[in-house]
Short mmCIF file of C-alpha atoms in Angstrom, two decimals:
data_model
loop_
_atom_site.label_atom_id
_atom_site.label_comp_id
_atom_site.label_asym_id
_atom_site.label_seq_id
_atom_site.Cartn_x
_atom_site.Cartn_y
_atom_site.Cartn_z
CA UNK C 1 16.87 -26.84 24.69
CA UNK C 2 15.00 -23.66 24.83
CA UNK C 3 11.70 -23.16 23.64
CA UNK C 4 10.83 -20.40 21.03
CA UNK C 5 7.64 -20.36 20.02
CA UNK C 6 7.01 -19.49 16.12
CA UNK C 7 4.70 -16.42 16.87
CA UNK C 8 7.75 -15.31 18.88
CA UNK C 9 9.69 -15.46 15.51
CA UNK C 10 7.10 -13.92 13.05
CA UNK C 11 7.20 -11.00 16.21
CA UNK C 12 11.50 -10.42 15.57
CA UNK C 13 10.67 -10.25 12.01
CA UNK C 14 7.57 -7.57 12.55
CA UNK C 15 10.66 -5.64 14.88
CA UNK C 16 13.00 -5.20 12.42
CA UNK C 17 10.70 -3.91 9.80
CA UNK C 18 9.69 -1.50 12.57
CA UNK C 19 13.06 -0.33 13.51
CA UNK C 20 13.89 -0.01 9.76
CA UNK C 21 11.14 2.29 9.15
CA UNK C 22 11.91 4.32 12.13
CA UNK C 23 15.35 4.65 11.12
CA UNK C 24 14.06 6.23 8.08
CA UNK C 25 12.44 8.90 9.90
CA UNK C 26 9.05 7.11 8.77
CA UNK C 27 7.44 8.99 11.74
CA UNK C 28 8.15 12.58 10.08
CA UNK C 29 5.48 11.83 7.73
CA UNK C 30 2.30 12.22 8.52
CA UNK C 31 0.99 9.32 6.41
CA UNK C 32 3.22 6.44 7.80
CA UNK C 33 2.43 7.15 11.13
CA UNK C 34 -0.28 5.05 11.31
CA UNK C 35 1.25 1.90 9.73
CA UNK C 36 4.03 2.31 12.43
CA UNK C 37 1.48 1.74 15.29
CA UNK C 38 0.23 -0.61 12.75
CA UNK C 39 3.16 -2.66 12.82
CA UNK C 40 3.72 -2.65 16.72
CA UNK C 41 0.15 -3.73 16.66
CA UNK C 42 0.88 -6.76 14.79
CA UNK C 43 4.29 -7.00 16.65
CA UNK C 44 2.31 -7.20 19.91
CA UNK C 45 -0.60 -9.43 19.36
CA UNK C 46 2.25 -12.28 17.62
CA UNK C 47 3.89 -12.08 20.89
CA UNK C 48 0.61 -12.40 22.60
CA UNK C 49 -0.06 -14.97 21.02
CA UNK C 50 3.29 -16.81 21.50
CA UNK C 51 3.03 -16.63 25.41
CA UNK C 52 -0.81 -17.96 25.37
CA UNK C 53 0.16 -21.00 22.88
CA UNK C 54 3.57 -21.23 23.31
CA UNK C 55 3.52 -21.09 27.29
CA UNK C 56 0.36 -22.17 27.62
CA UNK C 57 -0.82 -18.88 29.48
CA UNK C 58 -4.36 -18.10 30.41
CA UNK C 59 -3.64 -15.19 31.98
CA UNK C 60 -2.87 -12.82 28.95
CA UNK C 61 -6.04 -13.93 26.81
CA UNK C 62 -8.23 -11.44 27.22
CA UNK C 63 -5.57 -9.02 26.23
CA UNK C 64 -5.81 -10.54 22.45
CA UNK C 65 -9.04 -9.73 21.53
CA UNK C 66 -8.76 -5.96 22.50
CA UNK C 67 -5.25 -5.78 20.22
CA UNK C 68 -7.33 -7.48 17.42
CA UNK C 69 -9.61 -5.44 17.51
CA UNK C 70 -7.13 -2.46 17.36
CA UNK C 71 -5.26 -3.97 14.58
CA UNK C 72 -8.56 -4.17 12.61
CA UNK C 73 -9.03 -0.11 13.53
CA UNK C 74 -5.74 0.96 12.69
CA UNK C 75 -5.56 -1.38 9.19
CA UNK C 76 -8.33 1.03 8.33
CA UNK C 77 -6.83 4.22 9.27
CA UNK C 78 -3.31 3.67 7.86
CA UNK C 79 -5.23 3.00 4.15
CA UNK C 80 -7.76 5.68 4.74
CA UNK C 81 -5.10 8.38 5.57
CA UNK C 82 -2.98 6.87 2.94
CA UNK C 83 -6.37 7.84 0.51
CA UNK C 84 -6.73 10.94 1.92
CA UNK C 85 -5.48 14.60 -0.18
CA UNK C 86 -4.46 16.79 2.90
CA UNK C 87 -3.48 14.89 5.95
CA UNK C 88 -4.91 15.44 9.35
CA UNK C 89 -3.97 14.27 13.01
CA UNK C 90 -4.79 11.00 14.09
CA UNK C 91 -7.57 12.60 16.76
CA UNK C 92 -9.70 12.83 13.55
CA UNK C 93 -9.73 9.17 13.56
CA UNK C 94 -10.78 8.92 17.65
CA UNK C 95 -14.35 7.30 17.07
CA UNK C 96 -12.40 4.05 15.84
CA UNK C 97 -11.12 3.23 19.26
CA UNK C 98 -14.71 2.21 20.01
CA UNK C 99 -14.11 -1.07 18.80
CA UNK C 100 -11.83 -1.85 21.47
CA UNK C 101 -13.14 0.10 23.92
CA UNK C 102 -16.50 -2.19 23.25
CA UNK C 103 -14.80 -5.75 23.70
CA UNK C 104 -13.25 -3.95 27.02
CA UNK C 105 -16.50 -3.31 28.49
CA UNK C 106 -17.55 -6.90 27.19
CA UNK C 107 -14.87 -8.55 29.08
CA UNK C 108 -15.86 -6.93 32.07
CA UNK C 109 -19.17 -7.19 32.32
CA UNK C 110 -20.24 -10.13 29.63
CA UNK C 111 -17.87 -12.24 27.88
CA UNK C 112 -20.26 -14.13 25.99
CA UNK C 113 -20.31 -11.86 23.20
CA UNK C 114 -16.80 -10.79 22.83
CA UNK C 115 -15.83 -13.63 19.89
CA UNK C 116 -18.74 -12.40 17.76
CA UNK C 117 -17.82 -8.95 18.39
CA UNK C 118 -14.07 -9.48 16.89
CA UNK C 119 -15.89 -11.46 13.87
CA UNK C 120 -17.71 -8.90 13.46
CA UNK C 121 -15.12 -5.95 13.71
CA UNK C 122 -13.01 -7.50 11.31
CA UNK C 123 -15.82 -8.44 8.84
CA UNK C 124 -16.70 -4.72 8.67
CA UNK C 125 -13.18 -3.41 8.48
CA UNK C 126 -12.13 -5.77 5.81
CA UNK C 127 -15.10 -4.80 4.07
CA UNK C 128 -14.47 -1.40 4.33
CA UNK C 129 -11.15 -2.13 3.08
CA UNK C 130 -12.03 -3.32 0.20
CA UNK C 131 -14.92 -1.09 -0.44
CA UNK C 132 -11.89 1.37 -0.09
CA UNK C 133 -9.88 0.03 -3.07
CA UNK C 134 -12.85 -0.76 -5.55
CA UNK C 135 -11.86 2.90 -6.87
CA UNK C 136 -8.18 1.24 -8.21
CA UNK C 137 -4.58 2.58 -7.30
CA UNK C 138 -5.25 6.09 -7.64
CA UNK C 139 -7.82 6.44 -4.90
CA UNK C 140 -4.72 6.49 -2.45
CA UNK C 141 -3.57 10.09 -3.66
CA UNK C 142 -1.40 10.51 -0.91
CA UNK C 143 0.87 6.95 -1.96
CA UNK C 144 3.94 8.09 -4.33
CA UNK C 145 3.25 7.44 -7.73
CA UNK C 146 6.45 5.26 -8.45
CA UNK C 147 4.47 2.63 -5.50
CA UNK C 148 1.07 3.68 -5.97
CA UNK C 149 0.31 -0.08 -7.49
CA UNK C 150 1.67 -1.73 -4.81
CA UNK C 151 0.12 0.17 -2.06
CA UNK C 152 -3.18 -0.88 -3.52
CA UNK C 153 -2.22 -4.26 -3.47
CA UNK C 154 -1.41 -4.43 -0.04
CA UNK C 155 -4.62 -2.90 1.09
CA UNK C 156 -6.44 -5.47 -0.97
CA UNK C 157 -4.60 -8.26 0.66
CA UNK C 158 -5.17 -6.71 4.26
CA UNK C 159 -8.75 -6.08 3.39
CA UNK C 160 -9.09 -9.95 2.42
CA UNK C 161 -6.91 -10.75 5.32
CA UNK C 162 -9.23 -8.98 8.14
CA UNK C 163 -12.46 -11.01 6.24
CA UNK C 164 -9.89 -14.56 6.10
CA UNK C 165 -9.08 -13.72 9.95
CA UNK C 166 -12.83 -13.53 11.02
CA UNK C 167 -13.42 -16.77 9.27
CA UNK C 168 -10.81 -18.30 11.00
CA UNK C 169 -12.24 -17.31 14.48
CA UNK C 170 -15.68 -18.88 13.43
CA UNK C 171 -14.00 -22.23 12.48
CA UNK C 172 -12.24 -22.13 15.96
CA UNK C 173 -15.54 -21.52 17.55
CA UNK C 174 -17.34 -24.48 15.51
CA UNK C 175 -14.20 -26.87 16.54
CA UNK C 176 -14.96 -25.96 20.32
CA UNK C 177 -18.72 -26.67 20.06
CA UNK C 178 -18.42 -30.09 18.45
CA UNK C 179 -14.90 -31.11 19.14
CA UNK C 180 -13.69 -29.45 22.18
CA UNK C 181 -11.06 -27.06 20.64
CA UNK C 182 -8.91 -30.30 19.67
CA UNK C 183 -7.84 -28.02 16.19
CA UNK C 184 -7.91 -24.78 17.69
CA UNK C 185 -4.32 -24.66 18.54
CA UNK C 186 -3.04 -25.76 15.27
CA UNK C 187 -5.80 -23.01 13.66
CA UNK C 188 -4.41 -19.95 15.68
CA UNK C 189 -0.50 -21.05 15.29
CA UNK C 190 -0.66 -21.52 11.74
CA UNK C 191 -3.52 -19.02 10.59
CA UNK C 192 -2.60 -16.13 12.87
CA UNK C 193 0.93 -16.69 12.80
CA UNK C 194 1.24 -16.01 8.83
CA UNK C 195 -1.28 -14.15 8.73
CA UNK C 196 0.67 -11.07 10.97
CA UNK C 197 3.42 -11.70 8.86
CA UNK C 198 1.86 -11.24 5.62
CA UNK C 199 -0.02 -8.29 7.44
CA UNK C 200 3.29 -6.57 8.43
CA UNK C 201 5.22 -6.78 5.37
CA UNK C 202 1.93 -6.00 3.34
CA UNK C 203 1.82 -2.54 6.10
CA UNK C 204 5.37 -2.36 5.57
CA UNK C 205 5.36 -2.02 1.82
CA UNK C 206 2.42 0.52 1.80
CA UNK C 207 4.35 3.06 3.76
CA UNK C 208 6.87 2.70 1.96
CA UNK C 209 5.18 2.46 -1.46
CA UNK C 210 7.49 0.66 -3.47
CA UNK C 211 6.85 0.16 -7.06
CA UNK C 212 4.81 -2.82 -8.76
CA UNK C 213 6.70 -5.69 -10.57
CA UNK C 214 3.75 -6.33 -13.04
CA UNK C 215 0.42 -4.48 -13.96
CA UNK C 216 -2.79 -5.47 -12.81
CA UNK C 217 -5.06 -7.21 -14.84
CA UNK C 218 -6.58 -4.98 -17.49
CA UNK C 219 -9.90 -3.39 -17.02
CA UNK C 220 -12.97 -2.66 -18.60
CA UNK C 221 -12.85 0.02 -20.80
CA UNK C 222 -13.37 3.07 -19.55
CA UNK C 223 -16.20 6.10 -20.67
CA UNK C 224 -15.61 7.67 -23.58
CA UNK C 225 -13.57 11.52 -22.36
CA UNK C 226 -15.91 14.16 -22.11
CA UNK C 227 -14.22 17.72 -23.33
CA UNK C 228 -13.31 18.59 -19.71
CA UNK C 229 -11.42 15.45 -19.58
CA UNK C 230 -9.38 16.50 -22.42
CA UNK C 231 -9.05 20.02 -20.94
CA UNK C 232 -7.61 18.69 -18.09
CA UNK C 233 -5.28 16.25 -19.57
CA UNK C 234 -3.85 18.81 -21.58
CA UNK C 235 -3.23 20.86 -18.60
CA UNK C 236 -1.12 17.40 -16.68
CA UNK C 237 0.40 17.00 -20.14
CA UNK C 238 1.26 20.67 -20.07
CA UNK C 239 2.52 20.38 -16.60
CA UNK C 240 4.81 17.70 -17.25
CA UNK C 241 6.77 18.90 -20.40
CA UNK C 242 6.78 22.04 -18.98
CA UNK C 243 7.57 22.21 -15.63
CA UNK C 244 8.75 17.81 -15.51
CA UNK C 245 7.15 17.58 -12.31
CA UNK C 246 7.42 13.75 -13.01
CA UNK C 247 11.38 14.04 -12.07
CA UNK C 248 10.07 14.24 -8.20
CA UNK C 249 10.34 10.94 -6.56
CA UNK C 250 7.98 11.85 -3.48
CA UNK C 251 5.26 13.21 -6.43
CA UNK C 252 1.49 11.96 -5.66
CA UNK C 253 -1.68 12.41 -7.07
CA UNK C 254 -2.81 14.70 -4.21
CA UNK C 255 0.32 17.34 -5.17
CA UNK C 256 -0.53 16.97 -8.79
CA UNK C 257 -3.84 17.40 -8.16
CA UNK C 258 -3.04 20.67 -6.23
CA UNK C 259 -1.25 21.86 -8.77
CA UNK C 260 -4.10 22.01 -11.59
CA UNK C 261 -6.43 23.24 -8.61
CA UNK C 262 -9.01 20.10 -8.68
CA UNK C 263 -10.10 17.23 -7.06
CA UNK C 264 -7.96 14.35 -6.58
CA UNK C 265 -10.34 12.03 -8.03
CA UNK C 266 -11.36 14.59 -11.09
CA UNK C 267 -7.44 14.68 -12.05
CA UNK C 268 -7.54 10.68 -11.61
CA UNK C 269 -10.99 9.96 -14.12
CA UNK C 270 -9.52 12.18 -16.90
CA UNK C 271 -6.21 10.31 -17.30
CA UNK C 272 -8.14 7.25 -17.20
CA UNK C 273 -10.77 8.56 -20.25
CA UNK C 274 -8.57 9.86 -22.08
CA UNK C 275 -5.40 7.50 -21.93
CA UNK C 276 -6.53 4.40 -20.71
CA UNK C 277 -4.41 4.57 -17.75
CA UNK C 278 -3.65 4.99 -14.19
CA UNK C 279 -2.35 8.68 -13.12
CA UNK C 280 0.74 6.19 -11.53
CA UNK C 281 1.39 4.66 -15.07
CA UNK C 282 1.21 7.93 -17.20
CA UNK C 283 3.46 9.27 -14.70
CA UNK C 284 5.61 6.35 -14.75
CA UNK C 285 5.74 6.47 -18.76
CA UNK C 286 7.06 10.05 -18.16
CA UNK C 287 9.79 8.92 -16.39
CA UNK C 288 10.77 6.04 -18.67
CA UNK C 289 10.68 8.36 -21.72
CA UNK C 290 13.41 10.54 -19.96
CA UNK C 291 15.45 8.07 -19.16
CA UNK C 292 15.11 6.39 -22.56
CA UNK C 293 16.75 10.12 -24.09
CA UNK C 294 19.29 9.80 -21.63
CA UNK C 295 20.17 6.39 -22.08
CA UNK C 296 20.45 7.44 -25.90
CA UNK C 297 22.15 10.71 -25.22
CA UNK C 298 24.49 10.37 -22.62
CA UNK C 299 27.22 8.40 -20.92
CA UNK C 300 25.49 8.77 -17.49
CA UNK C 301 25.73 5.51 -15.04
CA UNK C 302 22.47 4.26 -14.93
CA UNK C 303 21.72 4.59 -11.27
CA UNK C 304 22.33 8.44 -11.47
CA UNK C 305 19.95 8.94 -14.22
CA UNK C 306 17.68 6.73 -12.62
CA UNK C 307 17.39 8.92 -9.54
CA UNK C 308 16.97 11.73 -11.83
CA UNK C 309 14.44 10.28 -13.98
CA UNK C 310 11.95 10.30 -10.43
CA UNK C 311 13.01 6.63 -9.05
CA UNK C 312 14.42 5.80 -5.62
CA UNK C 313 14.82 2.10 -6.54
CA UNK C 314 16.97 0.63 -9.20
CA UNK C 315 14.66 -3.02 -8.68
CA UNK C 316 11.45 -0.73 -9.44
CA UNK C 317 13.31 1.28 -12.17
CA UNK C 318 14.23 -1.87 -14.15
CA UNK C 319 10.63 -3.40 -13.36
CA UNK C 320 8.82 -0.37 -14.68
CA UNK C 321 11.12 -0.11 -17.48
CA UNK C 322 10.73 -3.69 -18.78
CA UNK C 323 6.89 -2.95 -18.93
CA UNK C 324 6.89 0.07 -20.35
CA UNK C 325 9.75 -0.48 -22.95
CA UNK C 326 9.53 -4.44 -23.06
CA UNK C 327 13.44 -4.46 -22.55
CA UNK C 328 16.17 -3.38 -19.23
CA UNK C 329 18.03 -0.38 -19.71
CA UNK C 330 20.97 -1.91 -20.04
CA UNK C 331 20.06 -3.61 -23.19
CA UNK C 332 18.53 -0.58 -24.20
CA UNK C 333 21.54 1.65 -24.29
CA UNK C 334 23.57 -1.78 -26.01
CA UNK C 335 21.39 -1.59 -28.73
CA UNK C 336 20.96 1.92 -29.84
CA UNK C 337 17.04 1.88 -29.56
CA UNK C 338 15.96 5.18 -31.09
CA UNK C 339 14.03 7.59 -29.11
CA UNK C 340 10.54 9.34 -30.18
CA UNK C 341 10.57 11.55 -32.94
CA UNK C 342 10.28 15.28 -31.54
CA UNK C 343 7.14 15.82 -33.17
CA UNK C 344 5.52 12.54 -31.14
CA UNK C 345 3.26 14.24 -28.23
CA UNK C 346 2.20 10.92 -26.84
CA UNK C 347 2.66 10.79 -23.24
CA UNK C 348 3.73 7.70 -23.72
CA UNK C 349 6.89 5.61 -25.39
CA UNK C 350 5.64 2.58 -25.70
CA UNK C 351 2.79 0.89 -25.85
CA UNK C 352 2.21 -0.41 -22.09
CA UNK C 353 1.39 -4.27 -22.46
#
């Protein structure tokens, strides 16, 4: 019986999220870029890692600490681009193939060092991760709004991930000092192998910024809204009735942001003074009010109005509707649940719980 090696698995499973994304033009988009070559990152060191455990070949080692050290580099670049307003070519982002170039010259000329130096990468890049998403969902302004939640998540869970990884690599190297590596194999199978995988789909799910099933846990409260926080979200408020920018699946807080003629991060604090939430919920509530008329007003199939509420996902619809209205749309419509008065200009339906 043939031998497959479980990296060698966790590696066809990277694949076909790859060749999904591809075959939805992912690479057209300047912000999913990155978590491609992210992706056949991961793709490469589980396969890497399935030939050196699997096969038992030396040979290929000192190819896995210059791919980790890559995947650590481009983790960091596919959530930093995602966080950037106006996206730029990936030259911008040159000085981060230093890393790799580093354990390179290591190998060559002093190999000694090269395990602390991928510790170390991935400490700092986790760290920076996380650093990254201490500003909450809406610092990625260039994630869609109907995923923005999730996006954050899975840069939280790479950024603990990268730290979780390093740790793993100084266990290994205290089992080789006092017990001759006897757990090492068992450490790198298991650890690394789910570890890609949760990395992948995590990469996956960011591009592709899918919605949120539940809402994080609530915050502290935030500052009291200063008078150009109400300016402004009277302008977004003004923007949205008017205009119903919110109908536009691919909207982000970089376009809306654009719109109004400010900072990403200026559009992101008022919202969050003044109603308590994040840009991607006040948005979301939007959406959910709309459909919640049409649910009441028309005989429209509820996929269609879904798409024309600003969702590309009936899973995230229902999901986003059940927190925002407490109910699913079908039951909704069954009941007769009355819609806001005309005079209501909440941006909100319902109170989010």
């Amino acid at each position: 019986m043939i031998f497959v090696p479980l990296p060698f698995v966790v590696a066809l499973l990277l694949v076909i999220l790859l060749v999904r994304m591809v075959r939805q033009n992912d690479w057209a988009e300047q912000a999913k870029r990155p978590f491609l070559l992210l992706i056949g990152a991961y793709t490469l060191q589980s396969i890497i890692i399935g030939i050196r455990w699997g096969y038992d070949v030396l040979d290929i080692l000192p190819v896995q600490p210059v791919v980790a050290a890559m995947i650590a580099a481009l983790a960091w670049i596919s959530f930093r681009n995602l966080a950037a307003e106006h996206q730029t070519s990936l030259l911008r982002f040159w000085p981060h193939i230093l890393p790799s170039l580093l354990i390179v010259a290591l190998l060559i000329f002093w190999r000694d060092p090269v395990g602390p130096a991928v510790t170390a990468t991935f400490l700092g890049y986790g760290a920076a991760l996380l650093w990254l998403a201490r500003s909450g969902p809406d610092a990625l302004v260039s994630s869609r709004l109907d995923g923005a939640l999730l996006s954050y998540r899975s840069l939280v869970i790479t950024g603990l991930a990268l730290i979780a990884s390093s740790i793993a690599d100084i266990a290994i190297s205290l089992d080789l000092q006092q017990s001759g590596g006897i757990h090492s194999g068992a450490i790198v199978a298991v650890g690394n192998v789910i570890t890609l995988l949760i990395l992948g789909t995590a990469a996956s799910i960011a591009s592709g910024s899918q919605s949120l099933a539940a809402q994080p846990a609530e915050a502290a409260a935030p500052p009291a809204p200063s008078e150009e926080d109400d300016a402004i979200a009277r302008a977004l408020e003004s923007l949205m009735q008017s205009r119903q920018i919110y109908r536009d699946a691919d909207l982000n807080l970089g376009r809306i942001a654009r719109k109004l003629n400010l900072p990403a991060r200026r559009v992101s604090m008022a919202v969050n003074r003044v109603h308590g939430m994040s840009v991607s919920q006040y948005v979301n509530d939007y959406r959910i009010r709309a459909a919640c008329d049409a649910l009441k007003n028309t005989d429209e199939p509820v996929t269609r109005l879904m798409f024309d509420c600003g969702f590309i996902s009936k899973s995230n619809f229902n999901r986003e509707f059940l927190r925002v209205a407490g109910t699913n749309p079908t039951e909704f419509r069954r009941h007769g649940n009355h819609k806001p008065e005309a005079s209501d200009t909440r941006p909100t339906l319902f109170v989010s719980r």
